[in-house]
Each structure stands twice: as structure tokens, then as C-alpha cells.
JSON list of C-alpha atoms in Angstrom, two decimals:
[
{"chain": "A", "resi": 9, "resn": "UNK", "atom": "CA", "xyz": [-26.34, -25.90, 77.31]},
{"chain": "A", "resi": 10, "resn": "UNK", "atom": "CA", "xyz": [-23.16, -25.63, 75.41]},
{"chain": "A", "resi": 11, "resn": "UNK", "atom": "CA", "xyz": [-25.06, -27.15, 72.02]},
{"chain": "A", "resi": 12, "resn": "UNK", "atom": "CA", "xyz": [-26.43, -23.51, 71.84]},
{"chain": "A", "resi": 13, "resn": "UNK", "atom": "CA", "xyz": [-23.15, -22.18, 70.85]},
{"chain": "A", "resi": 14, "resn": "UNK", "atom": "CA", "xyz": [-22.74, -24.50, 67.84]},
{"chain": "A", "resi": 15, "resn": "UNK", "atom": "CA", "xyz": [-24.50, -22.20, 65.02]},
{"chain": "A", "resi": 16, "resn": "UNK", "atom": "CA", "xyz": [-21.53, -20.03, 65.40]},
{"chain": "A", "resi": 17, "resn": "UNK", "atom": "CA", "xyz": [-19.15, -22.44, 64.10]},
{"chain": "A", "resi": 18, "resn": "UNK", "atom": "CA", "xyz": [-21.09, -22.89, 61.16]},
{"chain": "A", "resi": 19, "resn": "UNK", "atom": "CA", "xyz": [-19.69, -20.34, 59.17]},
{"chain": "A", "resi": 20, "resn": "UNK", "atom": "CA", "xyz": [-16.26, -21.90, 59.77]},
{"chain": "A", "resi": 21, "resn": "UNK", "atom": "CA", "xyz": [-17.22, -24.61, 57.69]},
{"chain": "A", "resi": 22, "resn": "UNK", "atom": "CA", "xyz": [-17.18, -22.42, 54.52]},
{"chain": "A", "resi": 23, "resn": "UNK", "atom": "CA", "xyz": [-12.98, -22.58, 55.08]},
{"chain": "A", "resi": 24, "resn": "UNK", "atom": "CA", "xyz": [-13.18, -26.51, 54.67]},
{"chain": "A", "resi": 25, "resn": "UNK", "atom": "CA", "xyz": [-15.87, -26.52, 51.69]},
{"chain": "A", "resi": 26, "resn": "UNK", "atom": "CA", "xyz": [-14.79, -23.59, 49.68]},
{"chain": "A", "resi": 27, "resn": "UNK", "atom": "CA", "xyz": [-11.54, -21.98, 48.30]},
{"chain": "A", "resi": 28, "resn": "UNK", "atom": "CA", "xyz": [-10.35, -19.50, 50.40]},
{"chain": "A", "resi": 29, "resn": "UNK", "atom": "CA", "xyz": [-8.34, -16.99, 49.50]},
{"chain": "A", "resi": 30, "resn": "UNK", "atom": "CA", "xyz": [-5.24, -16.89, 51.72]},
{"chain": "A", "resi": 31, "resn": "UNK", "atom": "CA", "xyz": [-5.01, -13.08, 52.50]},
{"chain": "A", "resi": 32, "resn": "UNK", "atom": "CA", "xyz": [-8.96, -13.12, 53.29]},
{"chain": "A", "resi": 33, "resn": "UNK", "atom": "CA", "xyz": [-9.12, -16.00, 55.24]},
{"chain": "A", "resi": 34, "resn": "UNK", "atom": "CA", "xyz": [-7.76, -14.32, 58.60]},
{"chain": "A", "resi": 35, "resn": "UNK", "atom": "CA", "xyz": [-10.42, -11.31, 57.83]},
{"chain": "A", "resi": 36, "resn": "UNK", "atom": "CA", "xyz": [-13.00, -13.48, 57.43]},
{"chain": "A", "resi": 37, "resn": "UNK", "atom": "CA", "xyz": [-12.20, -15.30, 60.79]},
{"chain": "A", "resi": 38, "resn": "UNK", "atom": "CA", "xyz": [-11.90, -12.02, 62.44]},
{"chain": "A", "resi": 39, "resn": "UNK", "atom": "CA", "xyz": [-15.24, -11.10, 61.29]},
{"chain": "A", "resi": 40, "resn": "UNK", "atom": "CA", "xyz": [-16.60, -14.56, 63.00]},
{"chain": "A", "resi": 41, "resn": "UNK", "atom": "CA", "xyz": [-14.56, -14.02, 66.19]},
{"chain": "A", "resi": 42, "resn": "UNK", "atom": "CA", "xyz": [-16.01, -10.24, 66.45]},
{"chain": "A", "resi": 43, "resn": "UNK", "atom": "CA", "xyz": [-19.18, -11.48, 65.80]},
{"chain": "A", "resi": 44, "resn": "UNK", "atom": "CA", "xyz": [-19.02, -14.42, 68.48]},
{"chain": "A", "resi": 45, "resn": "UNK", "atom": "CA", "xyz": [-17.38, -11.62, 70.94]},
{"chain": "A", "resi": 46, "resn": "UNK", "atom": "CA", "xyz": [-20.54, -9.30, 70.27]},
{"chain": "A", "resi": 47, "resn": "UNK", "atom": "CA", "xyz": [-22.89, -12.55, 71.05]},
{"chain": "A", "resi": 48, "resn": "UNK", "atom": "CA", "xyz": [-21.21, -12.52, 74.39]},
{"chain": "A", "resi": 49, "resn": "UNK", "atom": "CA", "xyz": [-21.19, -9.11, 75.38]},
{"chain": "A", "resi": 50, "resn": "UNK", "atom": "CA", "xyz": [-24.85, -8.74, 74.64]},
{"chain": "A", "resi": 51, "resn": "UNK", "atom": "CA", "xyz": [-25.33, -11.96, 76.65]},
{"chain": "A", "resi": 52, "resn": "UNK", "atom": "CA", "xyz": [-27.42, -13.47, 73.97]},
{"chain": "A", "resi": 53, "resn": "UNK", "atom": "CA", "xyz": [-26.02, -16.73, 74.69]},
{"chain": "A", "resi": 54, "resn": "UNK", "atom": "CA", "xyz": [-24.90, -17.90, 78.34]},
{"chain": "A", "resi": 55, "resn": "UNK", "atom": "CA", "xyz": [-21.37, -17.02, 79.68]},
{"chain": "A", "resi": 56, "resn": "UNK", "atom": "CA", "xyz": [-19.93, -20.36, 79.57]},
{"chain": "A", "resi": 57, "resn": "UNK", "atom": "CA", "xyz": [-20.06, -20.25, 75.80]},
{"chain": "A", "resi": 58, "resn": "UNK", "atom": "CA", "xyz": [-16.86, -17.98, 76.21]},
{"chain": "A", "resi": 59, "resn": "UNK", "atom": "CA", "xyz": [-15.02, -21.19, 76.83]},
{"chain": "A", "resi": 60, "resn": "UNK", "atom": "CA", "xyz": [-15.45, -21.91, 73.16]},
{"chain": "A", "resi": 61, "resn": "UNK", "atom": "CA", "xyz": [-13.83, -18.65, 71.72]},
{"chain": "A", "resi": 62, "resn": "UNK", "atom": "CA", "xyz": [-10.04, -19.75, 72.22]},
{"chain": "A", "resi": 63, "resn": "UNK", "atom": "CA", "xyz": [-10.98, -22.83, 70.19]},
{"chain": "A", "resi": 64, "resn": "UNK", "atom": "CA", "xyz": [-12.94, -20.74, 67.22]},
{"chain": "A", "resi": 65, "resn": "UNK", "atom": "CA", "xyz": [-9.62, -18.28, 67.28]},
{"chain": "A", "resi": 66, "resn": "UNK", "atom": "CA", "xyz": [-7.32, -21.77, 66.96]},
{"chain": "A", "resi": 67, "resn": "UNK", "atom": "CA", "xyz": [-9.37, -22.76, 64.26]},
{"chain": "A", "resi": 68, "resn": "UNK", "atom": "CA", "xyz": [-9.35, -20.17, 62.57]},
{"chain": "A", "resi": 69, "resn": "UNK", "atom": "CA", "xyz": [-5.32, -19.30, 62.81]},
{"chain": "A", "resi": 70, "resn": "UNK", "atom": "CA", "xyz": [-5.02, -23.41, 61.47]},
{"chain": "A", "resi": 71, "resn": "UNK", "atom": "CA", "xyz": [-6.89, -22.63, 58.72]},
{"chain": "A", "resi": 72, "resn": "UNK", "atom": "CA", "xyz": [-5.32, -19.75, 57.85]},
{"chain": "A", "resi": 73, "resn": "UNK", "atom": "CA", "xyz": [-1.96, -21.26, 58.00]},
{"chain": "A", "resi": 74, "resn": "UNK", "atom": "CA", "xyz": [-2.97, -24.27, 55.85]},
{"chain": "A", "resi": 75, "resn": "UNK", "atom": "CA", "xyz": [-4.40, -22.39, 53.27]},
{"chain": "A", "resi": 76, "resn": "UNK", "atom": "CA", "xyz": [-1.91, -19.69, 53.02]},
{"chain": "A", "resi": 77, "resn": "UNK", "atom": "CA", "xyz": [1.72, -19.41, 51.75]},
{"chain": "A", "resi": 78, "resn": "UNK", "atom": "CA", "xyz": [3.17, -17.82, 54.95]},
{"chain": "A", "resi": 79, "resn": "UNK", "atom": "CA", "xyz": [6.01, -17.91, 57.09]},
{"chain": "A", "resi": 80, "resn": "UNK", "atom": "CA", "xyz": [4.30, -20.39, 59.73]},
{"chain": "A", "resi": 81, "resn": "UNK", "atom": "CA", "xyz": [3.16, -23.00, 56.73]},
{"chain": "A", "resi": 82, "resn": "UNK", "atom": "CA", "xyz": [6.50, -22.62, 55.17]},
{"chain": "A", "resi": 83, "resn": "UNK", "atom": "CA", "xyz": [8.20, -23.53, 58.42]},
{"chain": "A", "resi": 84, "resn": "UNK", "atom": "CA", "xyz": [5.89, -26.45, 59.03]},
{"chain": "A", "resi": 85, "resn": "UNK", "atom": "CA", "xyz": [6.69, -27.78, 55.45]},
{"chain": "A", "resi": 86, "resn": "UNK", "atom": "CA", "xyz": [10.65, -27.63, 56.27]},
{"chain": "A", "resi": 87, "resn": "UNK", "atom": "CA", "xyz": [12.59, -30.75, 55.82]},
{"chain": "A", "resi": 88, "resn": "UNK", "atom": "CA", "xyz": [13.15, -31.51, 59.35]},
{"chain": "A", "resi": 89, "resn": "UNK", "atom": "CA", "xyz": [9.55, -31.13, 60.67]},
{"chain": "A", "resi": 90, "resn": "UNK", "atom": "CA", "xyz": [8.53, -33.37, 57.39]},
{"chain": "A", "resi": 91, "resn": "UNK", "atom": "CA", "xyz": [11.00, -35.85, 58.72]},
{"chain": "A", "resi": 92, "resn": "UNK", "atom": "CA", "xyz": [9.59, -35.43, 62.23]},
{"chain": "A", "resi": 93, "resn": "UNK", "atom": "CA", "xyz": [6.19, -36.29, 60.82]},
{"chain": "A", "resi": 94, "resn": "UNK", "atom": "CA", "xyz": [7.53, -39.39, 58.89]},
{"chain": "A", "resi": 95, "resn": "UNK", "atom": "CA", "xyz": [8.75, -40.28, 62.37]},
{"chain": "A", "resi": 96, "resn": "UNK", "atom": "CA", "xyz": [5.94, -39.44, 64.41]},
{"chain": "A", "resi": 97, "resn": "UNK", "atom": "CA", "xyz": [4.19, -42.73, 64.91]},
{"chain": "A", "resi": 98, "resn": "UNK", "atom": "CA", "xyz": [7.72, -44.60, 65.66]},
{"chain": "A", "resi": 99, "resn": "UNK", "atom": "CA", "xyz": [8.13, -41.69, 68.19]},
{"chain": "A", "resi": 100, "resn": "UNK", "atom": "CA", "xyz": [4.46, -42.19, 69.73]},
{"chain": "A", "resi": 101, "resn": "UNK", "atom": "CA", "xyz": [5.17, -45.81, 70.41]},
{"chain": "A", "resi": 102, "resn": "UNK", "atom": "CA", "xyz": [8.41, -45.30, 71.87]},
{"chain": "A", "resi": 103, "resn": "UNK", "atom": "CA", "xyz": [7.67, -42.12, 73.92]},
{"chain": "A", "resi": 104, "resn": "UNK", "atom": "CA", "xyz": [7.14, -43.88, 77.46]},
{"chain": "A", "resi": 105, "resn": "UNK", "atom": "CA", "xyz": [9.95, -46.84, 76.55]},
{"chain": "A", "resi": 106, "resn": "UNK", "atom": "CA", "xyz": [12.75, -44.19, 76.22]},
{"chain": "A", "resi": 107, "resn": "UNK", "atom": "CA", "xyz": [12.89, -41.87, 79.10]},
{"chain": "A", "resi": 108, "resn": "UNK", "atom": "CA", "xyz": [11.97, -44.95, 81.19]},
{"chain": "A", "resi": 109, "resn": "UNK", "atom": "CA", "xyz": [14.99, -47.17, 80.23]},
{"chain": "A", "resi": 110, "resn": "UNK", "atom": "CA", "xyz": [17.76, -44.37, 78.53]},
{"chain": "A", "resi": 111, "resn": "UNK", "atom": "CA", "xyz": [16.41, -41.53, 80.75]},
{"chain": "A", "resi": 112, "resn": "UNK", "atom": "CA", "xyz": [16.67, -43.25, 84.09]},
{"chain": "A", "resi": 113, "resn": "UNK", "atom": "CA", "xyz": [20.07, -44.89, 82.98]},
{"chain": "A", "resi": 114, "resn": "UNK", "atom": "CA", "xyz": [21.71, -41.75, 82.27]},
{"chain": "A", "resi": 115, "resn": "UNK", "atom": "CA", "xyz": [20.31, -39.92, 85.20]},
{"chain": "A", "resi": 116, "resn": "UNK", "atom": "CA", "xyz": [21.52, -43.02, 87.46]},
{"chain": "A", "resi": 117, "resn": "UNK", "atom": "CA", "xyz": [25.05, -42.80, 85.83]},
{"chain": "A", "resi": 118, "resn": "UNK", "atom": "CA", "xyz": [25.69, -39.40, 86.59]},
{"chain": "A", "resi": 119, "resn": "UNK", "atom": "CA", "xyz": [24.96, -39.49, 90.36]},
{"chain": "A", "resi": 120, "resn": "UNK", "atom": "CA", "xyz": [27.79, -36.94, 91.08]},
{"chain": "A", "resi": 121, "resn": "UNK", "atom": "CA", "xyz": [26.48, -34.33, 89.15]},
{"chain": "A", "resi": 122, "resn": "UNK", "atom": "CA", "xyz": [24.41, -31.41, 90.31]},
{"chain": "A", "resi": 123, "resn": "UNK", "atom": "CA", "xyz": [20.63, -32.06, 89.38]},
{"chain": "A", "resi": 124, "resn": "UNK", "atom": "CA", "xyz": [20.04, -29.65, 86.61]},
{"chain": "A", "resi": 125, "resn": "UNK", "atom": "CA", "xyz": [23.28, -31.34, 84.79]},
{"chain": "A", "resi": 126, "resn": "UNK", "atom": "CA", "xyz": [21.68, -34.48, 85.40]},
{"chain": "A", "resi": 127, "resn": "UNK", "atom": "CA", "xyz": [18.27, -33.35, 83.60]},
{"chain": "A", "resi": 128, "resn": "UNK", "atom": "CA", "xyz": [19.73, -32.05, 81.01]},
{"chain": "A", "resi": 129, "resn": "UNK", "atom": "CA", "xyz": [22.06, -35.00, 80.24]},
{"chain": "A", "resi": 130, "resn": "UNK", "atom": "CA", "xyz": [19.30, -37.46, 80.30]},
{"chain": "A", "resi": 131, "resn": "UNK", "atom": "CA", "xyz": [16.80, -35.31, 78.54]},
{"chain": "A", "resi": 132, "resn": "UNK", "atom": "CA", "xyz": [19.27, -34.96, 75.58]},
{"chain": "A", "resi": 133, "resn": "UNK", "atom": "CA", "xyz": [20.11, -38.88, 75.79]},
{"chain": "A", "resi": 134, "resn": "UNK", "atom": "CA", "xyz": [16.27, -39.49, 75.84]},
{"chain": "A", "resi": 135, "resn": "UNK", "atom": "CA", "xyz": [16.23, -37.30, 72.53]},
{"chain": "A", "resi": 136, "resn": "UNK", "atom": "CA", "xyz": [18.99, -38.76, 70.64]},
{"chain": "A", "resi": 137, "resn": "UNK", "atom": "CA", "xyz": [18.23, -42.46, 71.45]},
{"chain": "A", "resi": 138, "resn": "UNK", "atom": "CA", "xyz": [14.51, -41.77, 70.34]},
{"chain": "A", "resi": 139, "resn": "UNK", "atom": "CA", "xyz": [15.34, -40.20, 67.15]},
{"chain": "A", "resi": 140, "resn": "UNK", "atom": "CA", "xyz": [17.89, -43.20, 66.31]},
{"chain": "A", "resi": 141, "resn": "UNK", "atom": "CA", "xyz": [15.65, -45.66, 67.23]},
{"chain": "A", "resi": 142, "resn": "UNK", "atom": "CA", "xyz": [12.50, -44.19, 65.89]},
{"chain": "A", "resi": 143, "resn": "UNK", "atom": "CA", "xyz": [14.49, -44.50, 62.39]},
{"chain": "A", "resi": 144, "resn": "UNK", "atom": "CA", "xyz": [15.47, -47.89, 62.73]},
{"chain": "A", "resi": 145, "resn": "UNK", "atom": "CA", "xyz": [11.53, -48.53, 63.96]},
{"chain": "A", "resi": 146, "resn": "UNK", "atom": "CA", "xyz": [10.05, -46.85, 61.00]},
{"chain": "A", "resi": 147, "resn": "UNK", "atom": "CA", "xyz": [12.77, -48.54, 58.37]},
{"chain": "A", "resi": 148, "resn": "UNK", "atom": "CA", "xyz": [12.25, -51.93, 59.71]},
{"chain": "A", "resi": 149, "resn": "UNK", "atom": "CA", "xyz": [8.86, -52.18, 61.32]},
{"chain": "A", "resi": 150, "resn": "UNK", "atom": "CA", "xyz": [6.40, -49.09, 60.25]},
{"chain": "A", "resi": 151, "resn": "UNK", "atom": "CA", "xyz": [7.74, -49.37, 56.59]},
{"chain": "A", "resi": 152, "resn": "UNK", "atom": "CA", "xyz": [7.76, -52.77, 56.52]},
{"chain": "A", "resi": 153, "resn": "UNK", "atom": "CA", "xyz": [4.08, -53.59, 57.99]},
{"chain": "A", "resi": 154, "resn": "UNK", "atom": "CA", "xyz": [2.75, -50.68, 55.77]},
{"chain": "A", "resi": 155, "resn": "UNK", "atom": "CA", "xyz": [4.30, -52.86, 52.63]},
{"chain": "A", "resi": 156, "resn": "UNK", "atom": "CA", "xyz": [2.76, -55.89, 53.65]},
{"chain": "A", "resi": 157, "resn": "UNK", "atom": "CA", "xyz": [-0.80, -54.45, 54.45]},
{"chain": "A", "resi": 158, "resn": "UNK", "atom": "CA", "xyz": [-0.36, -52.88, 50.96]},
{"chain": "A", "resi": 159, "resn": "UNK", "atom": "CA", "xyz": [0.76, -56.15, 49.32]},
{"chain": "A", "resi": 160, "resn": "UNK", "atom": "CA", "xyz": [-2.39, -58.17, 51.31]},
{"chain": "A", "resi": 161, "resn": "UNK", "atom": "CA", "xyz": [-4.85, -55.30, 50.69]},
{"chain": "A", "resi": 162, "resn": "UNK", "atom": "CA", "xyz": [-3.85, -55.91, 46.58]},
{"chain": "A", "resi": 163, "resn": "UNK", "atom": "CA", "xyz": [-4.17, -59.66, 46.75]},
{"chain": "A", "resi": 164, "resn": "UNK", "atom": "CA", "xyz": [-7.59, -59.17, 48.51]},
{"chain": "A", "resi": 165, "resn": "UNK", "atom": "CA", "xyz": [-8.52, -56.84, 46.27]},
{"chain": "A", "resi": 166, "resn": "UNK", "atom": "CA", "xyz": [-7.66, -58.78, 43.21]},
{"chain": "A", "resi": 167, "resn": "UNK", "atom": "CA", "xyz": [-9.29, -61.84, 44.71]},
{"chain": "A", "resi": 168, "resn": "UNK", "atom": "CA", "xyz": [-12.51, -60.26, 45.05]},
{"chain": "A", "resi": 169, "resn": "UNK", "atom": "CA", "xyz": [-12.78, -58.35, 41.80]},
{"chain": "A", "resi": 170, "resn": "UNK", "atom": "CA", "xyz": [-12.39, -61.79, 39.99]},
{"chain": "A", "resi": 171, "resn": "UNK", "atom": "CA", "xyz": [-15.13, -63.39, 41.87]},
{"chain": "A", "resi": 172, "resn": "UNK", "atom": "CA", "xyz": [-17.60, -60.66, 41.69]},
{"chain": "A", "resi": 173, "resn": "UNK", "atom": "CA", "xyz": [-20.74, -61.10, 39.32]},
{"chain": "A", "resi": 174, "resn": "UNK", "atom": "CA", "xyz": [-23.43, -58.99, 38.37]},
{"chain": "A", "resi": 175, "resn": "UNK", "atom": "CA", "xyz": [-26.76, -59.56, 39.71]},
{"chain": "A", "resi": 176, "resn": "UNK", "atom": "CA", "xyz": [-28.02, -60.77, 36.07]},
{"chain": "A", "resi": 177, "resn": "UNK", "atom": "CA", "xyz": [-25.22, -63.36, 35.96]},
{"chain": "A", "resi": 178, "resn": "UNK", "atom": "CA", "xyz": [-25.94, -64.95, 39.08]},
{"chain": "A", "resi": 179, "resn": "UNK", "atom": "CA", "xyz": [-29.50, -64.99, 38.52]},
{"chain": "A", "resi": 180, "resn": "UNK", "atom": "CA", "xyz": [-29.39, -66.92, 35.39]},
{"chain": "A", "resi": 181, "resn": "UNK", "atom": "CA", "xyz": [-26.41, -69.09, 36.03]},
{"chain": "A", "resi": 182, "resn": "UNK", "atom": "CA", "xyz": [-28.47, -71.70, 37.21]},
{"chain": "A", "resi": 183, "resn": "UNK", "atom": "CA", "xyz": [-30.95, -71.51, 34.43]},
{"chain": "A", "resi": 184, "resn": "UNK", "atom": "CA", "xyz": [-28.49, -73.06, 31.87]}
]
């Protein structure tokens, strides 16, 4: 049943394949959202299609932020968030280990304090230790593994291009 609503998202692909004027992107998106709402109001599509409206609105906002030069895109391009993006894989790998180890240790060590203070201290300790360990992990594990993978890729590419022959050469090689 939900596949009937897929056609409403087709115009949104224009944002992905064409250059969009940052000022017109939200207006174009509002047009599609308005058309979507009109279709729902007139009951041209089943009522469960309404559940797709937030996703369409979110996609429009995402494209507007990505395409335009606005406060949100400047905020997302700030140095701290770019740093966080670089460390995101390390944080992803550590996100279950740090609360289970550091968070529980700090929470247990502060047994005499009230609940809120214990939670805030353990949360601060988890955030600080996660940032510190992710810096080390990114430098010594993540970046190193990317360098090794790049070296291997260069080696494999050089080896394969050196051995590559054209069809005509391989066909006539046995005739000499």
C-alpha cells in the first residue's frame, strides 16, 4: 500500500541531480509538501500515506541546509563539529564500552552523593573519556588502518595494471 505514495517523492530527486538555487530550494520543497497535503486532504491516497509527510519535510530541510549558505550549514561546518565528524567512527566503536566501564566506575565511586549529582558526574566522565580515547583510537588505529589499506590498494592496483594485457595481445601470444 505505501508504494502508491512513492511518486510524490519523485520531484525531490531534482534536488539531487540538478543545481538548486539555495533561496528557491525551500520554496520548491514547500510546493511539494503543499501538493502532498492537498492529495491527502482530497483522499486521493490512503490515509496511512500521512506517515511519510515528516520524512518528506525532513528531506526538504536537509537539502536546503546542504545546498545553501545559511546559519545551519555554517554551524554544521564549524571546527568542533568537523572534529567530531572525524572522530565519529571511533566514538561509534567506543560508545557501548565507555558507559559500561567508566560510567559505572564513576557512578559506583560516588555512592555517598545524591542521584542527580552521580548521574551528571558519570555522564561528564563518560563524555570526557570517550573524547580522549577516541582521539587516541583515531590516531593509532583508525588512521593507521586507513594508511595500510591505501598502501595495499596502491600495491594491488599497480600489480593488476602491470599484468593486464589487451585481448589482442593475449590472443596472439601463443602464435609466435
